[in-house]
PDB file of C-alpha atoms in Angstrom:
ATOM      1  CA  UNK A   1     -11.924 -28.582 -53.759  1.00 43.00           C
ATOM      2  CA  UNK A   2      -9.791 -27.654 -56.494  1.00 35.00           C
ATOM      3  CA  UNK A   3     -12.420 -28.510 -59.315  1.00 40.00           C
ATOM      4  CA  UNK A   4     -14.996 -27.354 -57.539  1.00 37.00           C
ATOM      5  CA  UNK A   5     -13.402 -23.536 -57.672  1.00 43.00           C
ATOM      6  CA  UNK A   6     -12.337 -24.324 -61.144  1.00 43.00           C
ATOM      7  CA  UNK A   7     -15.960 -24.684 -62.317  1.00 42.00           C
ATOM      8  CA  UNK A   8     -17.297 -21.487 -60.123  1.00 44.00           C
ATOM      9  CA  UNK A   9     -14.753 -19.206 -61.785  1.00 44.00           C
ATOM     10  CA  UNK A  10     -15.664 -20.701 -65.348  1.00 39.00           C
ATOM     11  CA  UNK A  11     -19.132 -20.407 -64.322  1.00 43.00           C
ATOM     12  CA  UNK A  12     -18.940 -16.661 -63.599  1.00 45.00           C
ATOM     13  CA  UNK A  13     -16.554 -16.344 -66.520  1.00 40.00           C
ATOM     14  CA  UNK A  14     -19.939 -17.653 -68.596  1.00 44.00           C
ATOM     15  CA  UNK A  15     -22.566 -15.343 -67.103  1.00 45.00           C
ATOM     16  CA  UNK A  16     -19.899 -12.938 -67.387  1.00 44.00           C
ATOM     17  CA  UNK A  17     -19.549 -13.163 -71.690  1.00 41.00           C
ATOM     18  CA  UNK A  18     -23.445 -13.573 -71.283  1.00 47.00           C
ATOM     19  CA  UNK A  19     -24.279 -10.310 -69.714  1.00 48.00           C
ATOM     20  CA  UNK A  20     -21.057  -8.488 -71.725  1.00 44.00           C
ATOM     21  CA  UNK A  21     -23.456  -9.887 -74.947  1.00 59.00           C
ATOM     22  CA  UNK A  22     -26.335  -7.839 -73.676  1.00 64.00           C
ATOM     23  CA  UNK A  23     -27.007  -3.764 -73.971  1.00 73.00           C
ATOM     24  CA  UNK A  24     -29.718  -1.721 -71.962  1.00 82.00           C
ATOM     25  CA  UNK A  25     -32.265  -0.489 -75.027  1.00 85.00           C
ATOM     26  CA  UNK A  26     -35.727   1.214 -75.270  1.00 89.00           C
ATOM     27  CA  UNK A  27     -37.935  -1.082 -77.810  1.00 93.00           C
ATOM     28  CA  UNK A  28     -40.259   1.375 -78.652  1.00 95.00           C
ATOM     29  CA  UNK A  29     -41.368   5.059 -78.218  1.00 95.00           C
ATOM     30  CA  UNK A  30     -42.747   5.734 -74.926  1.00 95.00           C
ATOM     31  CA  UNK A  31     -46.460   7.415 -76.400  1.00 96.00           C
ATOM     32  CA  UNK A  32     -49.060   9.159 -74.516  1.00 96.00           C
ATOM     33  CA  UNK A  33     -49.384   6.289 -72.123  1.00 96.00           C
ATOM     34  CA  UNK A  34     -45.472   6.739 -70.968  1.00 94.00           C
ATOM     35  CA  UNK A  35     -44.308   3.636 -71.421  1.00 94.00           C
ATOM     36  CA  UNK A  36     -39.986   4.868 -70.444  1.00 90.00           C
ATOM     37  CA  UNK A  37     -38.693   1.246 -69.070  1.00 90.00           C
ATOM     38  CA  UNK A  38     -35.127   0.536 -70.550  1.00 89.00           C
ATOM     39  CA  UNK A  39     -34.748  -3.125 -71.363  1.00 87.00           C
ATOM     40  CA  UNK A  40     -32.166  -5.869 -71.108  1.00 82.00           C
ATOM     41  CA  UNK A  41     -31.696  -6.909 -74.351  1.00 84.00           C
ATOM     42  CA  UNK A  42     -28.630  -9.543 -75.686  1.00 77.00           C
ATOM     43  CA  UNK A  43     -27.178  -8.787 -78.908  1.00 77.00           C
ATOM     44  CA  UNK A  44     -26.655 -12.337 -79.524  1.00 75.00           C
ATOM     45  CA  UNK A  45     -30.460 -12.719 -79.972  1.00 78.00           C
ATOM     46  CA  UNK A  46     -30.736 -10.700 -82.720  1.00 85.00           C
ATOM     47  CA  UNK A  47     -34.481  -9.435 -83.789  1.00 88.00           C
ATOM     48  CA  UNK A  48     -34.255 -10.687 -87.722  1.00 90.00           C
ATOM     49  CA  UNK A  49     -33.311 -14.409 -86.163  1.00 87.00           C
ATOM     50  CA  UNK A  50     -35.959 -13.762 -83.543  1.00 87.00           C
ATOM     51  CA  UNK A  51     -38.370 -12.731 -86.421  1.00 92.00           C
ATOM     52  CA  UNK A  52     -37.430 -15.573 -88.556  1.00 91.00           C
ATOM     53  CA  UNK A  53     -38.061 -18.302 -85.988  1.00 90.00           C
ATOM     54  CA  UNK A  54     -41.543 -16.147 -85.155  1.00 91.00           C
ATOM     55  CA  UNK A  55     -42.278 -16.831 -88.785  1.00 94.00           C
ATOM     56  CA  UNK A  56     -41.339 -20.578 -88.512  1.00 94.00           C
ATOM     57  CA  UNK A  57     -43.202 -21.761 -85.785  1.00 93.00           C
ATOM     58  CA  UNK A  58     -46.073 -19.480 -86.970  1.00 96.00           C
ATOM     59  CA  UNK A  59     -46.085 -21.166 -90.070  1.00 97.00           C
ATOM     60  CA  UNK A  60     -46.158 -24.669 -88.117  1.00 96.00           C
ATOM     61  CA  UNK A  61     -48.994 -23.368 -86.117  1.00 96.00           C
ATOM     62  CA  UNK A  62     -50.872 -22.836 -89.333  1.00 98.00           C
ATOM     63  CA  UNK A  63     -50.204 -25.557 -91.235  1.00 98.00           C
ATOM     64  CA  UNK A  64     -51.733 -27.887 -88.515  1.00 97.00           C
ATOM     65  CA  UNK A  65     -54.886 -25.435 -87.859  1.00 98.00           C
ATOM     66  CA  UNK A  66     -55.310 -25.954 -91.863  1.00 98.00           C
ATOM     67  CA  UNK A  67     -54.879 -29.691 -91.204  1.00 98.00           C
ATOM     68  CA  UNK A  68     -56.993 -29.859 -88.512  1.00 97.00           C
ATOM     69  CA  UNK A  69     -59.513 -28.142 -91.263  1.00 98.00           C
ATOM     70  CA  UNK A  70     -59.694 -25.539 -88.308  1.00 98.00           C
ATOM     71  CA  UNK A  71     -58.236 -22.235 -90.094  1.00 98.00           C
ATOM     72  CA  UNK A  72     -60.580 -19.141 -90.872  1.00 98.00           C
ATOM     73  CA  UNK A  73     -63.340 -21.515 -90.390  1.00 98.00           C
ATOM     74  CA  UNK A  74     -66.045 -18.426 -90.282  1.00 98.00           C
ATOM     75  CA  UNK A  75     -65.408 -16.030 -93.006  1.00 98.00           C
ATOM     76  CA  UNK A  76     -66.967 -13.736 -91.070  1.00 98.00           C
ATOM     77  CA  UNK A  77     -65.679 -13.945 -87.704  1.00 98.00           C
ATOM     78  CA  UNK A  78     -62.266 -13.714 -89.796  1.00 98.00           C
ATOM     79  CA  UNK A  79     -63.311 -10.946 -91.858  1.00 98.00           C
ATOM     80  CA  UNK A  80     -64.194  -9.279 -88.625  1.00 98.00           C
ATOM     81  CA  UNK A  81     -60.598  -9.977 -86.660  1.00 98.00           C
ATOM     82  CA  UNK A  82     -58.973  -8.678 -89.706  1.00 98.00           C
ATOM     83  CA  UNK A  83     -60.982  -5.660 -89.694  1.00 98.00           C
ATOM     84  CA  UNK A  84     -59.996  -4.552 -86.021  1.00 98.00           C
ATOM     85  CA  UNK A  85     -56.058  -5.259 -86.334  1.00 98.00           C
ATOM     86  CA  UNK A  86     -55.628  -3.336 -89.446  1.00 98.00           C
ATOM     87  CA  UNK A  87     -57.143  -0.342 -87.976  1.00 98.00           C
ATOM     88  CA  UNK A  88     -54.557  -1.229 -85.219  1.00 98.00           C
ATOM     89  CA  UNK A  89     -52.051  -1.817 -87.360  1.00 98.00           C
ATOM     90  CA  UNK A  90     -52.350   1.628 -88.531  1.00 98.00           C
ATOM     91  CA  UNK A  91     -51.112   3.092 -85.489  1.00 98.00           C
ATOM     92  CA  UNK A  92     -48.193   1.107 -84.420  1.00 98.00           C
ATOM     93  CA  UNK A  93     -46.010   3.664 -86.187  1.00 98.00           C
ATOM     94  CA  UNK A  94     -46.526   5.792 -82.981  1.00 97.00           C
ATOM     95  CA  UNK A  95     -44.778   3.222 -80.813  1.00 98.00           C
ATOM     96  CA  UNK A  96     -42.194   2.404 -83.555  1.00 97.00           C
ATOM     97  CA  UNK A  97     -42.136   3.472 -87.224  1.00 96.00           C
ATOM     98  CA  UNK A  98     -40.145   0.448 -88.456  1.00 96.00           C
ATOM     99  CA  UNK A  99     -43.306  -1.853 -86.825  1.00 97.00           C
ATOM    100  CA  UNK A 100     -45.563  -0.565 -89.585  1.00 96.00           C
ATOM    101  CA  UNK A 101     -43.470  -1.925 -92.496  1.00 96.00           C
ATOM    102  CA  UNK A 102     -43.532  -5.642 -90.376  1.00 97.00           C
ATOM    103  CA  UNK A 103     -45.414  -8.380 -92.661  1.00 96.00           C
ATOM    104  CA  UNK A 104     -48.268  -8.618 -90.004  1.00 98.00           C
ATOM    105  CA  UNK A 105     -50.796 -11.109 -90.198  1.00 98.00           C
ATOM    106  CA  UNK A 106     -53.652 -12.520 -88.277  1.00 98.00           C
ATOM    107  CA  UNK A 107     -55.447 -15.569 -88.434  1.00 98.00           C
ATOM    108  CA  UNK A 108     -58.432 -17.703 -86.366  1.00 98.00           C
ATOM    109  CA  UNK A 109     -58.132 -20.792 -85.161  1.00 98.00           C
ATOM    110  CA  UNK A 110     -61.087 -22.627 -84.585  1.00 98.00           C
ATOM    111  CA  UNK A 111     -60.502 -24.046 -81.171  1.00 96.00           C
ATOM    112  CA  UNK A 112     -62.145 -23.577 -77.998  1.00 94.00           C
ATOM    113  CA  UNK A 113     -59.625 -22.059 -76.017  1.00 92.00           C
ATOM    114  CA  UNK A 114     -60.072 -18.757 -74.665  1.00 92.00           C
ATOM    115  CA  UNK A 115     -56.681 -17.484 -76.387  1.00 93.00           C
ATOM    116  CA  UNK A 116     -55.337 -15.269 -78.436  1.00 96.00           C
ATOM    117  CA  UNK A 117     -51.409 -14.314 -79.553  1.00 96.00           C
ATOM    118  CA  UNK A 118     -48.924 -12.027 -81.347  1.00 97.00           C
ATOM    119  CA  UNK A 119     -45.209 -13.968 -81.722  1.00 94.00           C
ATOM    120  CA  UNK A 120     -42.364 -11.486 -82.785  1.00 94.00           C
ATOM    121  CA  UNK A 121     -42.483  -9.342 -85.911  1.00 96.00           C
ATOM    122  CA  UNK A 122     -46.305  -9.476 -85.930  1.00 97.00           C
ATOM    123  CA  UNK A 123     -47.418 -12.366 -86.298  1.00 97.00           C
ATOM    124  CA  UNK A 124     -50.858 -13.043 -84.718  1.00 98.00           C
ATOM    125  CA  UNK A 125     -53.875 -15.378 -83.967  1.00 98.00           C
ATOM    126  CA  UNK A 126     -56.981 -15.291 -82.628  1.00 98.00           C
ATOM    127  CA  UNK A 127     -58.652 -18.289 -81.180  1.00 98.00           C
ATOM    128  CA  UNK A 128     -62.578 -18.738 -81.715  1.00 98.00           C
ATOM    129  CA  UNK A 129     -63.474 -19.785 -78.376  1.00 96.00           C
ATOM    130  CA  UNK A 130     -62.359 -16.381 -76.863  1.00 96.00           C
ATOM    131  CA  UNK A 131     -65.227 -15.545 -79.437  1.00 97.00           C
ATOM    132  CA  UNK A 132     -67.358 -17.580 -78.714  1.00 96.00           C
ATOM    133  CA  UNK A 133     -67.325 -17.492 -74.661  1.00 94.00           C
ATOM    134  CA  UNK A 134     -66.213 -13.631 -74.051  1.00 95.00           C
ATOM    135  CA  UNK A 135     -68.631 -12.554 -76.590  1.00 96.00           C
ATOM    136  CA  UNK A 136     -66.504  -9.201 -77.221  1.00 97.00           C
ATOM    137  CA  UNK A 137     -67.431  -6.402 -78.711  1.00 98.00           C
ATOM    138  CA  UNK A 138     -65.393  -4.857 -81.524  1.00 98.00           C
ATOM    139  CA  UNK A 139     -63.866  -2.834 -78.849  1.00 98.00           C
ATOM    140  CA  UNK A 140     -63.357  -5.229 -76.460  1.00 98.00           C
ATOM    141  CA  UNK A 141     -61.842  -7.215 -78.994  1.00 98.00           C
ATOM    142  CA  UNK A 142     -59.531  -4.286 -80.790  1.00 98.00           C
ATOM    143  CA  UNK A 143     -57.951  -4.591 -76.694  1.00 97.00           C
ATOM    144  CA  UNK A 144     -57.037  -7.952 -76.718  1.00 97.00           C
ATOM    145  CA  UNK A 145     -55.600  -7.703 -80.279  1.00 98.00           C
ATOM    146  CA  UNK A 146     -54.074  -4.660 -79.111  1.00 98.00           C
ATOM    147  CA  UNK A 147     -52.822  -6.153 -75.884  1.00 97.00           C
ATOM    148  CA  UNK A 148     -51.013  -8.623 -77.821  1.00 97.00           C
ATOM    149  CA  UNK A 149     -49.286  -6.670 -80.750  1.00 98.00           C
ATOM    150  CA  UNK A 150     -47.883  -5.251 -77.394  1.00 98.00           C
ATOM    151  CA  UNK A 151     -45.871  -7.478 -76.670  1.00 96.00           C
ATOM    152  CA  UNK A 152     -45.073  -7.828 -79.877  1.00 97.00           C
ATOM    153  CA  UNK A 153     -43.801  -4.101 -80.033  1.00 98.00           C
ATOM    154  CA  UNK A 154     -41.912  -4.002 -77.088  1.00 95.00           C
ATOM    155  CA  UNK A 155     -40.327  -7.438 -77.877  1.00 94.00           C
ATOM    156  CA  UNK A 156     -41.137  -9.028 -75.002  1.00 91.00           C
ATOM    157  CA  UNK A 157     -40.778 -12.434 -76.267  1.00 88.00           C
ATOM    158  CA  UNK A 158     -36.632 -11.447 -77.345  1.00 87.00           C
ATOM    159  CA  UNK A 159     -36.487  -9.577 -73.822  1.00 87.00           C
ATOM    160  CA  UNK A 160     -37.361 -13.087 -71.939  1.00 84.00           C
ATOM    161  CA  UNK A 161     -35.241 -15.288 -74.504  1.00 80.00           C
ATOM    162  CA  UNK A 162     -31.813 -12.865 -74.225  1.00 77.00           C
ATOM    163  CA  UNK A 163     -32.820 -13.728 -70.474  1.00 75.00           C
ATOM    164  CA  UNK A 164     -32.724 -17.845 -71.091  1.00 73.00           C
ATOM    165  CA  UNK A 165     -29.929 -17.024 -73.380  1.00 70.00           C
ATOM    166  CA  UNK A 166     -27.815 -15.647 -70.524  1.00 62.00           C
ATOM    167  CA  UNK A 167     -28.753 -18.489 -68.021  1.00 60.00           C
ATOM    168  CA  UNK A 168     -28.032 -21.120 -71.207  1.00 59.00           C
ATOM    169  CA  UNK A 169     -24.148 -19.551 -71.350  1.00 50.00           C
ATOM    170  CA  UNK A 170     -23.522 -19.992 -67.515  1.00 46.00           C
ATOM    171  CA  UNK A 171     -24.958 -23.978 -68.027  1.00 41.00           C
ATOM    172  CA  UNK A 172     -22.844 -24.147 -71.161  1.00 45.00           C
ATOM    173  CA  UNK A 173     -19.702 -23.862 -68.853  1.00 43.00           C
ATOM    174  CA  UNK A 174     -20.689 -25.811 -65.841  1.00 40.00           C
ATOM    175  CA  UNK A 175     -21.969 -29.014 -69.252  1.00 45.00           C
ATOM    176  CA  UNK A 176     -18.319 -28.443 -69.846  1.00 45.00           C
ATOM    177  CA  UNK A 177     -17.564 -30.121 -66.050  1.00 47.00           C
ATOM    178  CA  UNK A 178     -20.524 -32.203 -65.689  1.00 44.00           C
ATOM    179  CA  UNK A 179     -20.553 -33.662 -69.150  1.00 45.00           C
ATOM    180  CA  UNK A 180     -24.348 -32.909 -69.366  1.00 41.00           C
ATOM    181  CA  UNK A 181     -24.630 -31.217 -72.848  1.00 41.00           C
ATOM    182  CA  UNK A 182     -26.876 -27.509 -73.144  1.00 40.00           C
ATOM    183  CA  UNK A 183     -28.208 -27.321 -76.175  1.00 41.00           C
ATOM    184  CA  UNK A 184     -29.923 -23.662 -77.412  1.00 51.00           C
ATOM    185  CA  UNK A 185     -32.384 -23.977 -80.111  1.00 57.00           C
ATOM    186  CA  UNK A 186     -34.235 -20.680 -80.938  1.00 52.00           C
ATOM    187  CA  UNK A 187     -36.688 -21.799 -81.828  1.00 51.00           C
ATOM    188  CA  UNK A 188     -37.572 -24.121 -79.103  1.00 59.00           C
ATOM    189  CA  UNK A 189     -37.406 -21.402 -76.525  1.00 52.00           C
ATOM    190  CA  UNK A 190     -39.472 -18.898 -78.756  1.00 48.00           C
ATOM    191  CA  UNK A 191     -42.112 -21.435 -77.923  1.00 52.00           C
ATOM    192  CA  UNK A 192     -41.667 -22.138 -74.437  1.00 56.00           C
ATOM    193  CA  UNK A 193     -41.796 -18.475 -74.109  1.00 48.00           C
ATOM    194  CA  UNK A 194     -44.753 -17.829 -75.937  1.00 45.00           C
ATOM    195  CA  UNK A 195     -47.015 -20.642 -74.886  1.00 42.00           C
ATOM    196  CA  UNK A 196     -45.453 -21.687 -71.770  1.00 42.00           C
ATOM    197  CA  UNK A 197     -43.831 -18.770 -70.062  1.00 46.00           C
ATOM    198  CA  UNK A 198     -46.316 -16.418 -67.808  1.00 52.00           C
ATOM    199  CA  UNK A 199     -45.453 -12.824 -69.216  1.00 60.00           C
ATOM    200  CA  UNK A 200     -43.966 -10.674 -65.826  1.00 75.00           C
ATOM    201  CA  UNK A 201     -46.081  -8.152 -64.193  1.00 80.00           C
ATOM    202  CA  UNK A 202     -43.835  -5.357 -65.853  1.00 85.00           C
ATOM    203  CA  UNK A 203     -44.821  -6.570 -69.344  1.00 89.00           C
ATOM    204  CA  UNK A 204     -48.640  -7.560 -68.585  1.00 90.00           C
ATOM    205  CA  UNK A 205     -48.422  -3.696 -67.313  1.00 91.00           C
ATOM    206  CA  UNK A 206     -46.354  -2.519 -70.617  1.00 95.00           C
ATOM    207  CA  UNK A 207     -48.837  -4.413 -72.685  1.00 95.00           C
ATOM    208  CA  UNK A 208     -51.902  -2.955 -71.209  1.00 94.00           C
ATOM    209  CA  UNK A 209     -50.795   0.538 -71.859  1.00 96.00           C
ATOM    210  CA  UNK A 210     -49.636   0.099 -75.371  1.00 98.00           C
ATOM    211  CA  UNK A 211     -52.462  -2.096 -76.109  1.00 98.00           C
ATOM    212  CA  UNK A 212     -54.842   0.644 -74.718  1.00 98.00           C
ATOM    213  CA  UNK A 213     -53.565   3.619 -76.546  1.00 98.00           C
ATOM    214  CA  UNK A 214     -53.522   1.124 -79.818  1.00 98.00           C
ATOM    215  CA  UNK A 215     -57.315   0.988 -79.202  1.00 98.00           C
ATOM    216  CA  UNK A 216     -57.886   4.696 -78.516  1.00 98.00           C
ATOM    217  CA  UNK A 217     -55.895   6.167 -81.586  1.00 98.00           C
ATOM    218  CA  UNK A 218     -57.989   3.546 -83.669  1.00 97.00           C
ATOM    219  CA  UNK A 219     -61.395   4.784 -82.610  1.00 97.00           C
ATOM    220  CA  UNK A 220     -61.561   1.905 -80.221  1.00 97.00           C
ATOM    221  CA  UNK A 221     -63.487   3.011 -76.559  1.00 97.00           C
ATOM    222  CA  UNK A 222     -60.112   2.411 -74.689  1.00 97.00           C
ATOM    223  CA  UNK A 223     -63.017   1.698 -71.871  1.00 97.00           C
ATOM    224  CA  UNK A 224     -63.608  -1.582 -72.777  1.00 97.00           C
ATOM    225  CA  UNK A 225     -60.436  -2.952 -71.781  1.00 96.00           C
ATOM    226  CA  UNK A 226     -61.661  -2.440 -68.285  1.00 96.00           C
ATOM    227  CA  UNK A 227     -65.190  -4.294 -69.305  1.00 96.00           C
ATOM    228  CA  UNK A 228     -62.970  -7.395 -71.095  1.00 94.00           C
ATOM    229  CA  UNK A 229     -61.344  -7.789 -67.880  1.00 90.00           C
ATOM    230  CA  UNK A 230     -64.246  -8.203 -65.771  1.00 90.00           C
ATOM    231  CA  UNK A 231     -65.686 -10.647 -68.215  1.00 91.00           C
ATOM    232  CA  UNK A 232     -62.598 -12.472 -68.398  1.00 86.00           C
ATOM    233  CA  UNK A 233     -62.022 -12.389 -64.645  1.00 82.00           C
ATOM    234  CA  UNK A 234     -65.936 -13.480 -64.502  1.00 84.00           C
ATOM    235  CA  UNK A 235     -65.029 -16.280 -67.161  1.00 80.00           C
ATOM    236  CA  UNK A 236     -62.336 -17.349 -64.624  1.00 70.00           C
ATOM    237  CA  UNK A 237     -64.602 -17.706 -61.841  1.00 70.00           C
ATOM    238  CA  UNK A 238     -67.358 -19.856 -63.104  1.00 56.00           C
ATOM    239  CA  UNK A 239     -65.531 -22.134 -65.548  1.00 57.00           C
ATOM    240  CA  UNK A 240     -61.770 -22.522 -63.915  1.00 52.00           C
ATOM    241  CA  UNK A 241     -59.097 -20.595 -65.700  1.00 53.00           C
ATOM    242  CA  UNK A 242     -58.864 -20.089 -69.186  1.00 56.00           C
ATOM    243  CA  UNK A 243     -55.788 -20.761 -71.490  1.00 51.00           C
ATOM    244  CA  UNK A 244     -55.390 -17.109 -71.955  1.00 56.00           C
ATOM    245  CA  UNK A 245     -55.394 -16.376 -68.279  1.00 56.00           C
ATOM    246  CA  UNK A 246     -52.648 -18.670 -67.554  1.00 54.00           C
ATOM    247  CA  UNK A 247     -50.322 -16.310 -69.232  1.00 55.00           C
ATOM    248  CA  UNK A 248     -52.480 -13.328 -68.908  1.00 57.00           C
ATOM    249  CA  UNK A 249     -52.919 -12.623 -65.053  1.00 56.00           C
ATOM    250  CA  UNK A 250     -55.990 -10.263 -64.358  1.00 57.00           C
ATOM    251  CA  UNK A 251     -56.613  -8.627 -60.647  1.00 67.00           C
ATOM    252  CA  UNK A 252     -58.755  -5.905 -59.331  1.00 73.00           C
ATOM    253  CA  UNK A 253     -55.589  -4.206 -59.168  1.00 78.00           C
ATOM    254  CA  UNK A 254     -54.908  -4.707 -62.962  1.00 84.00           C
ATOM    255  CA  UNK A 255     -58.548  -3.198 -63.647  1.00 88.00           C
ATOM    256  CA  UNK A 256     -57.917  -0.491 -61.762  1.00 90.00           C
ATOM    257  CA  UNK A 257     -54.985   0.334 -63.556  1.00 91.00           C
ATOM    258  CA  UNK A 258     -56.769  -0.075 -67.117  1.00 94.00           C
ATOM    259  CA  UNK A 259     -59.842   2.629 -65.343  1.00 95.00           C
ATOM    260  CA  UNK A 260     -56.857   5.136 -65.375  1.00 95.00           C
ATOM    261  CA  UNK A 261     -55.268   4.335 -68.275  1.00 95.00           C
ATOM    262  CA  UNK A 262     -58.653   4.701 -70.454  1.00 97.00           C
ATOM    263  CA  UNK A 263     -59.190   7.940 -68.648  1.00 96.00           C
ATOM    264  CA  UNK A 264     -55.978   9.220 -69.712  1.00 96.00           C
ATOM    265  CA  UNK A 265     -56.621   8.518 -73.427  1.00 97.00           C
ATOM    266  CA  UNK A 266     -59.765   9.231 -73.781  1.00 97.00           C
ATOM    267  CA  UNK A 267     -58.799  12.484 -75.330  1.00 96.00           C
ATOM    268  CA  UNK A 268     -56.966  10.495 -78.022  1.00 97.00           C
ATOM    269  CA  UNK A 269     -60.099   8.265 -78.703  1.00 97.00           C
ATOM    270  CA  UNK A 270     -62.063  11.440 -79.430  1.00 95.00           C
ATOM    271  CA  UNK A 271     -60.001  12.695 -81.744  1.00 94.00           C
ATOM    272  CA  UNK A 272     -59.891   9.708 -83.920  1.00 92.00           C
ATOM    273  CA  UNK A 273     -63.984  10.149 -84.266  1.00 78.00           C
ATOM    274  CA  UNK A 274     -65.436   8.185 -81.495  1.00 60.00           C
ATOM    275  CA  UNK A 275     -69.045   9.463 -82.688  1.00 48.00           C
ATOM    276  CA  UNK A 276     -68.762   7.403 -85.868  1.00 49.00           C
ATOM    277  CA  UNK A 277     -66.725   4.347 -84.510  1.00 52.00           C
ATOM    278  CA  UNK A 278     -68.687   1.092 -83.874  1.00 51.00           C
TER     279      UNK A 278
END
């Protein structure tokens, strides 16, 4: 009985320093869209090491694709992807201005998954068989790209790992009485929480505004987020669910949300020329 107290009071003592390590913070700027959440965020997962690992495993990612003889396949289709996030790009400084000096980067994988990604400090990729099955248009496309710097922006990816971090400390301890070693690699749970993890309602709902207002400020219809939803949630219906849905939830509810979000930036859309944008 006596151990078993011992361990519960180290135990808390862990989750204790874990939660001491982490600070309430606001990622980004909260734009037209409103996006005002405060954030959990642990120091000890700091965004340059976060960045780094990004960086790693994107360069992993790549270096297989080229292996694979499956990177930038179509010079066209990559010509086009490029196209889109740059005029993105060009408006992340709204959300945050340090975002637009980040070495972004997007490439397409030729693979038939209905997928596409943006890991920490902008690093993206767009997989050909979203291409190929959704059939976007540039539109529909700048709002998955969009979507996805999102995340990205908000640091969604540091926001879930400061969360693992925290659970990691408390297993630490009770390793320490079990004998069972707990071993954080950075890494490792970038990874799981980039292609493993399903994103939380709050930051699917974080993602779609940013990702919307992205779109509009670009000259992107913001409307065709709604219209890439339907075609995904059609997708999902007649061919099981794609890889991108496994992460990426979609609901009536969820389109019904992007109806009002387009509607509120509309106005932003119109001003960035919509009358000459493709």
């Amino acid at each position: 009985m006596k151990g078993i107290a011992n361990g519960k009071r180290l135990l808390a003592a862990g989750l204790i320093l874990a939660t001491a390590g982490c600070a309430t913070v606001q990622t980004t700027q909260s734009g037209t869209v409103g996006v005002e959440r405060k954030q959990f965020i642990s120091s000890l997962v700091s965004e340059a090491e976060l960045n780094q690992a990004a960086a790693q495993n994107y360069a992993q990612v790549l270096s297989q694709a080229r292996q694979q003889k499956a990177l930038d396949t179509d010079a066209a289709q990559t010509r086009r992807v490029k196209a889109i996030a740059q005029r993105l790009i060009g408006q992340v400084g709204v959300f945050r201005a340090d975002a637009s000096t980040w070495n972004w980067e997007v490439h397409v994988i030729n693979e038939d998954e209905v997928n596409a990604w943006c890991m920490p400090g902008g690093k993206m990729a767009v997989y050909s068989g979203l291409i190929k099955r959704i059939q976007p248009t540039d539109a529909e496309l700048a709002a998955i790209i969009g979507h996805e710097m999102a995340h990205a922006l908000r640091e969604h990816s540091r926001e879930q790992v400061s969360q693992k971090m925290a659970t990691s400390f408390g297993l630490t301890v009770l390793s320490a009485l079990t004998g069972v070693q707990a071993v954080n690699d950075l890494g490792g749970t970038l990874s799981e929480v980039m292609f493993e993890l399903p994103n939380s309602r709050t930051h699917e709902s974080e993602a779609d505004l940013i990702g919307v207002e992205l779109a509009a400020r670009a000259g992107y219809d913001p409307r065709a987020a709604v219209t890439l939803w339907q075609k995904m949630g059609a997708l999902e219906q007649g061919r099981g669910q794609p890889e991108f849905l496994s992460t990426h939830p979609s609901s009536t509810t969820r389109i019904a949300d992007l109806q009002a979000i387009s509607e509120r930036v509309m106005p932003l859309y119109q001003q960035a020329g919509a009358g000459s944008r493709p």
